[in-house]
Amino acid sequence: MLRNNKADVRVGLLGFGIVGQGLIQGINMQMSNISRRLGTPLKIQRALVQDTNKKRIIGAPELTTYACDILEDPDIDIVVEVMGGEQPAYGYIKQALEQGKQVVTANKLLLARHGPELKALARRNQTGLFYEGSVLGGIPILRTIQRGLCGDRVEEFKGIFNGTTNFILSRMYELGEDYSTALRLAQAAGYAEANPAMDVSGLDAACKLVILYRECFDLEIQLQDVTMSGIKHLDQRQIALQKRQGRIPKLIACAKPQNSEITVGVEWLPDGDSLSQVSGVQNALSLRTLLAGELFWSGPGAGGLATGGAVLGDIMESAERVLTERDRGFLQAGR
Ligand code: HSE
């Protein structure tokens, strides 16, 4: 393919927290690989932050406190939203899509609430909306469902969708640690949301379930369709009691569209269950399909590098689209 490889691809970041910094680390670790694969350099042009004086990682991009420096910069091809929360992320993403920029986001709350509308907006503006980083951290499950399983049909799924709660439950069960110590450690490791109530209430897992459900079954559901409970009610006494009977607590997300069972809640799994062996910050998904039967994935569900890597995968895919569009324009101009 003829490629105008003089121009780089430019990215603007909305937010520069755990995921944004993990993304920069991931890029710095394999810069030459990225340029080789794309055939042109990838440049992080600028990042939107609240406070430009806060200490950042080495190699941080130029910082700004004005969203317009990213959304209205014609040189920025791809807008990457890693700020989290519904607002102002929703308004920023809409604005970016309306301007025809490619958008990458890891924002599960936003996608659970507005995913179909934002996808339609991207289509109308002939651009792309990518969100692999929004579900199951480092496990590339959306691409697998959209591409790898496009000739098959998902019948049901069940999994561990939140790294923080799995980390807390594992430490409570394996080490006898109390809930608040385990939560503090999850926060220190960068696994928990800015407001950890989102993790421990089951809401984070419910958002991921909604996103995955739409991908798997091509059916529309909303957050309120999920029957949801979290892990806050669990204490050491209850865990010790169940442990004596060989039962392991896991926050399980489960969807069976044929009998409309869509739930997030604690299940006490027997030792032999494959999900019971998924420990710490790991996430897992067990999926049953019409043709392949039982499939199972596990991997890191949270953390800057794992989620940053998933976001980077989306950036690479959207950069390919930017370059293809550029080539097309280049060829048309040369006609
Ligand atoms: N707080 C989330 C979790 C981060 O613990 O799974 C990744 O989505």
Coordinates of C-alpha atoms and ligand atoms in Angstrom, one line a residue:
M1 CA 0.0 0.0 0.0
L2 CA 1.2 3.5 -0.8
R3 CA 1.8 5.3 2.4
N4 CA 2.6 8.9 3.0
N5 CA 5.0 8.1 5.9
K6 CA 6.4 11.6 6.4
A7 CA 3.6 12.7 8.7
D8 CA 3.3 11.2 12.2
V9 CA 0.0 10.3 14.0
R10 CA -0.8 12.6 16.8
V11 CA -2.7 11.7 20.0
G12 CA -4.2 14.0 22.7
L13 CA -4.9 12.6 26.1
L14 CA -7.9 13.6 28.2
G15 CA -6.6 12.8 31.7
F16 CA -3.3 11.6 32.9
G17 CA -3.8 9.4 35.9
I18 CA -2.9 5.7 36.4
V19 CA -4.0 4.5 32.9
G20 CA -2.6 7.6 31.1
Q21 CA 0.7 7.2 32.7
G22 CA 0.7 3.4 32.1
L23 CA 0.0 4.2 28.5
I24 CA 3.0 6.5 28.2
Q25 CA 5.2 3.9 30.0
G26 CA 4.0 1.2 27.5
I27 CA 4.7 3.5 24.5
N28 CA 8.2 4.4 25.8
M29 CA 9.0 0.7 26.4
Q30 CA 8.4 -0.1 22.7
M31 CA 8.6 3.1 20.7
S32 CA 10.6 1.6 17.8
N33 CA 8.2 -1.4 17.5
I34 CA 5.2 1.0 17.3
S35 CA 6.8 3.2 14.6
R36 CA 7.8 0.0 12.6
R37 CA 4.3 -1.4 12.8
L38 CA 2.6 1.8 11.8
G39 CA 5.3 2.9 9.3
T40 CA 5.3 6.3 11.0
P41 CA 5.9 7.7 14.5
L42 CA 3.2 8.0 17.1
K43 CA 3.3 11.2 19.0
I44 CA 1.5 12.0 22.2
Q45 CA 1.0 15.7 21.6
R46 CA -0.5 16.9 24.8
A47 CA -2.4 15.8 27.9
L48 CA -5.3 17.4 29.7
V49 CA -4.8 17.6 33.5
Q50 CA -6.3 19.5 36.4
D51 CA -2.9 20.6 37.8
T52 CA 0.1 21.1 35.7
N53 CA 2.4 21.4 38.7
K54 CA 1.7 17.9 40.1
K55 CA 4.7 15.5 39.9
R56 CA 4.5 13.3 36.8
I57 CA 6.4 10.3 35.3
I58 CA 9.5 10.9 33.2
G59 CA 8.7 11.3 29.6
A60 CA 5.3 12.9 30.3
P61 CA 3.9 14.9 27.3
E62 CA 3.2 18.6 27.3
L63 CA 0.4 19.3 29.8
T64 CA -2.6 21.7 29.5
T65 CA -5.6 22.5 31.7
Y66 CA -7.7 23.5 28.7
A67 CA -9.7 20.7 26.9
C68 CA -9.9 22.9 23.8
D69 CA -6.1 22.6 23.4
I70 CA -6.8 18.9 22.5
L71 CA -10.3 18.9 21.1
E72 CA -9.8 21.9 18.8
D73 CA -6.2 21.2 17.7
P74 CA -6.5 20.2 14.0
D75 CA -3.1 18.3 14.3
I76 CA -4.5 15.8 16.8
D77 CA -5.9 12.8 15.0
I78 CA -6.8 10.6 18.0
V79 CA -8.4 11.7 21.2
V80 CA -7.8 9.3 24.1
E81 CA -10.1 9.7 27.1
V82 CA -8.6 8.2 30.3
M83 CA -10.1 10.6 32.8
G84 CA -13.0 8.4 33.9
G85 CA -16.4 9.5 35.2
E86 CA -19.5 10.5 33.2
Q87 CA -18.9 14.3 33.0
P88 CA -17.1 16.1 31.5
A89 CA -15.9 13.0 29.6
Y90 CA -19.2 12.5 27.8
G91 CA -19.2 16.1 26.4
Y92 CA -15.6 15.9 25.4
I93 CA -16.0 12.6 23.5
K94 CA -19.1 13.9 21.7
Q95 CA -17.2 17.0 20.6
A96 CA -14.2 14.9 19.4
L97 CA -16.5 12.5 17.4
E98 CA -18.4 15.4 15.9
Q99 CA -15.1 16.8 14.6
G100 CA -14.3 13.5 13.0
K101 CA -11.5 12.6 15.3
Q102 CA -10.9 9.0 16.2
V103 CA -11.7 8.3 19.9
V104 CA -10.3 5.8 22.3
T105 CA -11.8 5.5 25.8
A106 CA -11.4 3.2 28.8
N107 CA -14.5 4.7 30.5
K108 CA -16.8 1.9 31.4
L109 CA -19.4 4.0 33.2
L110 CA -19.7 6.3 30.2
L111 CA -20.0 3.4 27.8
A112 CA -22.5 1.5 29.9
R113 CA -24.7 4.7 30.0
H114 CA -24.1 6.1 26.5
G115 CA -22.3 3.5 24.5
P116 CA -24.9 2.9 21.7
E117 CA -25.5 6.7 21.3
L118 CA -21.7 7.4 21.0
K119 CA -21.2 4.5 18.6
A120 CA -24.0 5.9 16.4
L121 CA -22.4 9.3 16.6
A122 CA -19.1 7.9 15.5
R123 CA -20.7 6.1 12.5
R124 CA -22.5 9.4 11.5
N125 CA -19.2 11.2 11.5
Q126 CA -17.4 8.4 9.7
T127 CA -14.9 7.9 12.5
G128 CA -14.1 5.3 15.1
L129 CA -14.9 4.7 18.8
F130 CA -12.6 2.1 20.4
Y131 CA -12.9 0.9 24.0
E132 CA -11.0 -2.4 24.5
G133 CA -9.5 -0.9 27.8
S134 CA -13.0 -0.5 29.3
V135 CA -13.4 -4.2 30.0
L136 CA -11.2 -6.9 31.7
G137 CA -8.1 -4.7 31.7
G138 CA -5.3 -6.5 29.8
I139 CA -7.5 -9.3 28.3
P140 CA -8.2 -8.4 24.7
I141 CA -11.8 -9.7 24.8
L142 CA -13.7 -7.2 22.7
R143 CA -11.5 -7.8 19.7
T144 CA -11.8 -11.6 20.2
I145 CA -15.6 -11.4 20.3
Q146 CA -15.9 -8.9 17.4
R147 CA -13.4 -10.7 15.1
G148 CA -12.4 -14.1 16.4
L149 CA -15.9 -15.2 17.2
C150 CA -17.7 -13.3 14.4
G151 CA -18.7 -16.7 12.9
D152 CA -19.9 -18.2 16.1
R153 CA -22.7 -17.2 18.6
V154 CA -22.2 -16.6 22.3
E155 CA -24.8 -18.4 24.4
E156 CA -23.8 -17.2 27.9
F157 CA -20.9 -15.9 29.9
K158 CA -19.8 -15.7 33.5
G159 CA -16.6 -14.1 34.9
I160 CA -14.7 -12.0 37.3
F161 CA -14.8 -8.4 36.0
N162 CA -13.3 -6.3 38.8
G163 CA -9.7 -6.5 39.8
T164 CA -10.0 -4.5 43.0
T165 CA -12.7 -6.7 44.6
N166 CA -10.9 -9.9 43.5
F167 CA -7.8 -8.6 45.1
I168 CA -9.6 -7.8 48.3
L169 CA -11.5 -11.1 48.4
S170 CA -8.3 -13.1 47.7
R171 CA -6.4 -11.4 50.5
M172 CA -9.3 -11.8 52.9
Y173 CA -9.5 -15.5 52.0
E174 CA -5.9 -16.4 51.6
L175 CA -4.2 -14.2 54.2
G176 CA -7.0 -13.5 56.6
E177 CA -6.5 -9.8 56.0
D178 CA -9.3 -7.4 57.0
Y179 CA -11.4 -5.7 54.4
S180 CA -10.1 -2.1 54.9
T181 CA -6.4 -3.1 54.8
A182 CA -7.0 -5.0 51.6
L183 CA -8.9 -2.1 50.1
R184 CA -6.1 0.3 51.0
L185 CA -3.5 -1.9 49.3
A186 CA -5.7 -2.1 46.2
Q187 CA -5.8 1.7 46.1
A188 CA -2.1 2.0 46.7
A189 CA -1.5 -0.4 43.8
G190 CA -3.6 1.8 41.5
Y191 CA -6.3 -0.9 41.0
A192 CA -9.3 0.9 42.6
E193 CA -11.4 3.7 41.0
A194 CA -11.0 7.2 42.3
N195 CA -14.1 6.5 44.3
P196 CA -13.7 2.8 45.3
A197 CA -17.4 2.6 46.1
M198 CA -17.8 2.0 42.4
D199 CA -15.7 -1.2 42.8
V200 CA -17.0 -2.6 46.1
S201 CA -20.7 -2.0 45.3
G202 CA -20.4 -4.1 42.1
L203 CA -21.2 -1.1 39.8
D204 CA -17.8 -1.3 38.0
A205 CA -18.4 -5.0 37.2
A206 CA -22.0 -4.2 36.2
C207 CA -20.8 -1.5 33.7
K208 CA -18.4 -4.0 32.2
L209 CA -21.1 -6.7 32.0
V210 CA -23.4 -4.2 30.1
I211 CA -20.7 -3.5 27.6
L212 CA -19.8 -7.1 27.1
Y213 CA -23.5 -8.1 26.9
R214 CA -24.1 -5.7 24.0
E215 CA -21.0 -7.1 22.2
C216 CA -21.9 -10.7 22.8
F217 CA -25.6 -10.8 22.1
D218 CA -26.1 -7.7 20.0
L219 CA -29.0 -6.8 22.3
E220 CA -29.6 -3.5 24.2
I221 CA -29.5 -3.5 28.0
Q222 CA -29.0 -0.7 30.5
L223 CA -27.3 -0.7 33.9
Q224 CA -30.7 -0.9 35.7
D225 CA -31.3 -4.3 34.0
V226 CA -28.4 -5.8 36.1
T227 CA -29.3 -7.2 39.5
M228 CA -26.3 -6.1 41.5
S229 CA -24.7 -6.5 44.9
G230 CA -21.1 -6.0 46.1
I231 CA -18.7 -7.3 48.6
K232 CA -19.1 -4.9 51.5
H233 CA -21.3 -7.2 53.5
L234 CA -18.6 -9.9 53.8
D235 CA -16.6 -10.3 57.0
Q236 CA -13.8 -12.6 58.1
R237 CA -16.2 -14.7 60.2
Q238 CA -18.4 -15.5 57.2
I239 CA -15.3 -16.2 55.0
A240 CA -13.7 -18.5 57.7
L241 CA -17.0 -20.5 58.0
Q242 CA -17.3 -21.0 54.2
K243 CA -13.6 -21.8 53.9
R244 CA -14.0 -24.8 56.2
Q245 CA -16.4 -26.1 53.7
G246 CA -14.0 -25.5 50.8
R247 CA -15.9 -22.6 49.4
I248 CA -14.2 -19.5 47.9
P249 CA -15.9 -16.1 47.6
K250 CA -15.8 -14.4 44.2
L251 CA -17.7 -11.4 42.8
I252 CA -19.2 -13.0 39.7
A253 CA -20.8 -11.3 36.7
C254 CA -23.2 -13.6 34.8
A255 CA -25.4 -13.3 31.8
K256 CA -27.8 -15.8 30.2
P257 CA -30.0 -13.9 27.7
Q258 CA -32.4 -16.9 27.1
N259 CA -33.7 -16.6 30.7
S260 CA -32.8 -13.0 31.1
E261 CA -30.5 -13.6 34.1
I262 CA -28.1 -10.7 34.3
T263 CA -26.4 -10.4 37.7
V264 CA -23.3 -9.2 39.6
G265 CA -22.9 -10.7 43.1
V266 CA -20.8 -12.8 45.5
E267 CA -20.8 -16.5 44.8
W268 CA -19.2 -19.1 47.0
L269 CA -17.4 -21.3 44.5
P270 CA -16.1 -24.9 45.1
D271 CA -12.3 -25.4 45.0
G272 CA -12.5 -27.2 41.6
D273 CA -14.3 -24.3 39.8
S274 CA -12.0 -22.6 37.3
L275 CA -13.1 -19.1 38.4
S276 CA -12.3 -20.0 42.0
Q277 CA -8.6 -20.3 41.1
V278 CA -8.4 -16.7 39.7
S279 CA -6.6 -14.8 42.4
G280 CA -5.5 -11.3 43.2
V281 CA -6.1 -8.5 40.6
Q282 CA -6.7 -11.1 37.8
N283 CA -10.0 -11.1 35.9
A284 CA -11.5 -14.0 34.0
L285 CA -14.2 -14.8 31.5
S286 CA -15.8 -18.1 30.9
L287 CA -17.9 -18.1 27.7
R288 CA -20.1 -20.7 26.1
T289 CA -20.6 -20.5 22.3
L290 CA -22.7 -22.4 19.9
L291 CA -19.8 -23.8 17.8
A292 CA -16.6 -23.7 20.0
G293 CA -18.3 -24.7 23.3
E294 CA -16.5 -23.6 26.5
L295 CA -13.8 -20.9 26.2
F296 CA -11.9 -19.4 29.1
W297 CA -9.6 -16.4 29.5
S298 CA -7.8 -14.9 32.5
G299 CA -5.3 -12.0 32.9
P300 CA -4.7 -8.8 34.8
G301 CA -8.0 -6.9 35.2
A302 CA -6.6 -3.5 36.5
G303 CA -3.4 -1.5 36.8
G304 CA -1.8 1.1 34.7
L305 CA 0.4 -1.1 32.4
A306 CA -2.3 -3.7 31.6
T307 CA -5.0 -1.2 31.0
G308 CA -2.6 1.2 29.3
G309 CA -1.6 -1.7 27.0
A310 CA -5.3 -2.3 26.0
V311 CA -5.7 1.4 25.3
L312 CA -2.5 1.4 23.2
G313 CA -3.9 -1.5 21.1
D314 CA -6.9 0.7 20.4
I315 CA -4.6 3.7 19.5
M316 CA -2.7 1.4 17.1
E317 CA -5.9 0.4 15.4
S318 CA -7.3 3.9 15.2
A319 CA -3.9 5.1 13.9
E320 CA -4.1 2.6 11.1
R321 CA -7.4 4.1 10.1
V322 CA -6.0 7.6 10.3
L323 CA -3.2 6.6 7.9
T324 CA -5.5 4.8 5.6
E325 CA -7.7 7.9 5.3
R326 CA -4.6 10.0 4.8
D327 CA -3.4 7.7 2.0
R328 CA -6.8 7.9 0.4
G329 CA -6.7 11.7 0.5
F330 CA -3.1 11.7 -0.8
L331 CA -4.1 9.4 -3.8
Q332 CA -7.2 11.5 -4.6
A333 CA -5.1 14.7 -4.5
G334 CA -2.6 13.1 -6.9
R335 CA -5.1 12.0 -9.4
Ligands
HSE1 N1 -11.2 -0.4 39.3 C1 -11.2 -1.3 38.2 C2 -10.9 -2.7 38.7 C3 -10.1 -0.9 37.2 O1 -10.5 -2.9 39.8 O2 -11.2 -3.7 38.0 C4 -10.1 -1.6 35.9 O3 -11.3 -1.4 35.2

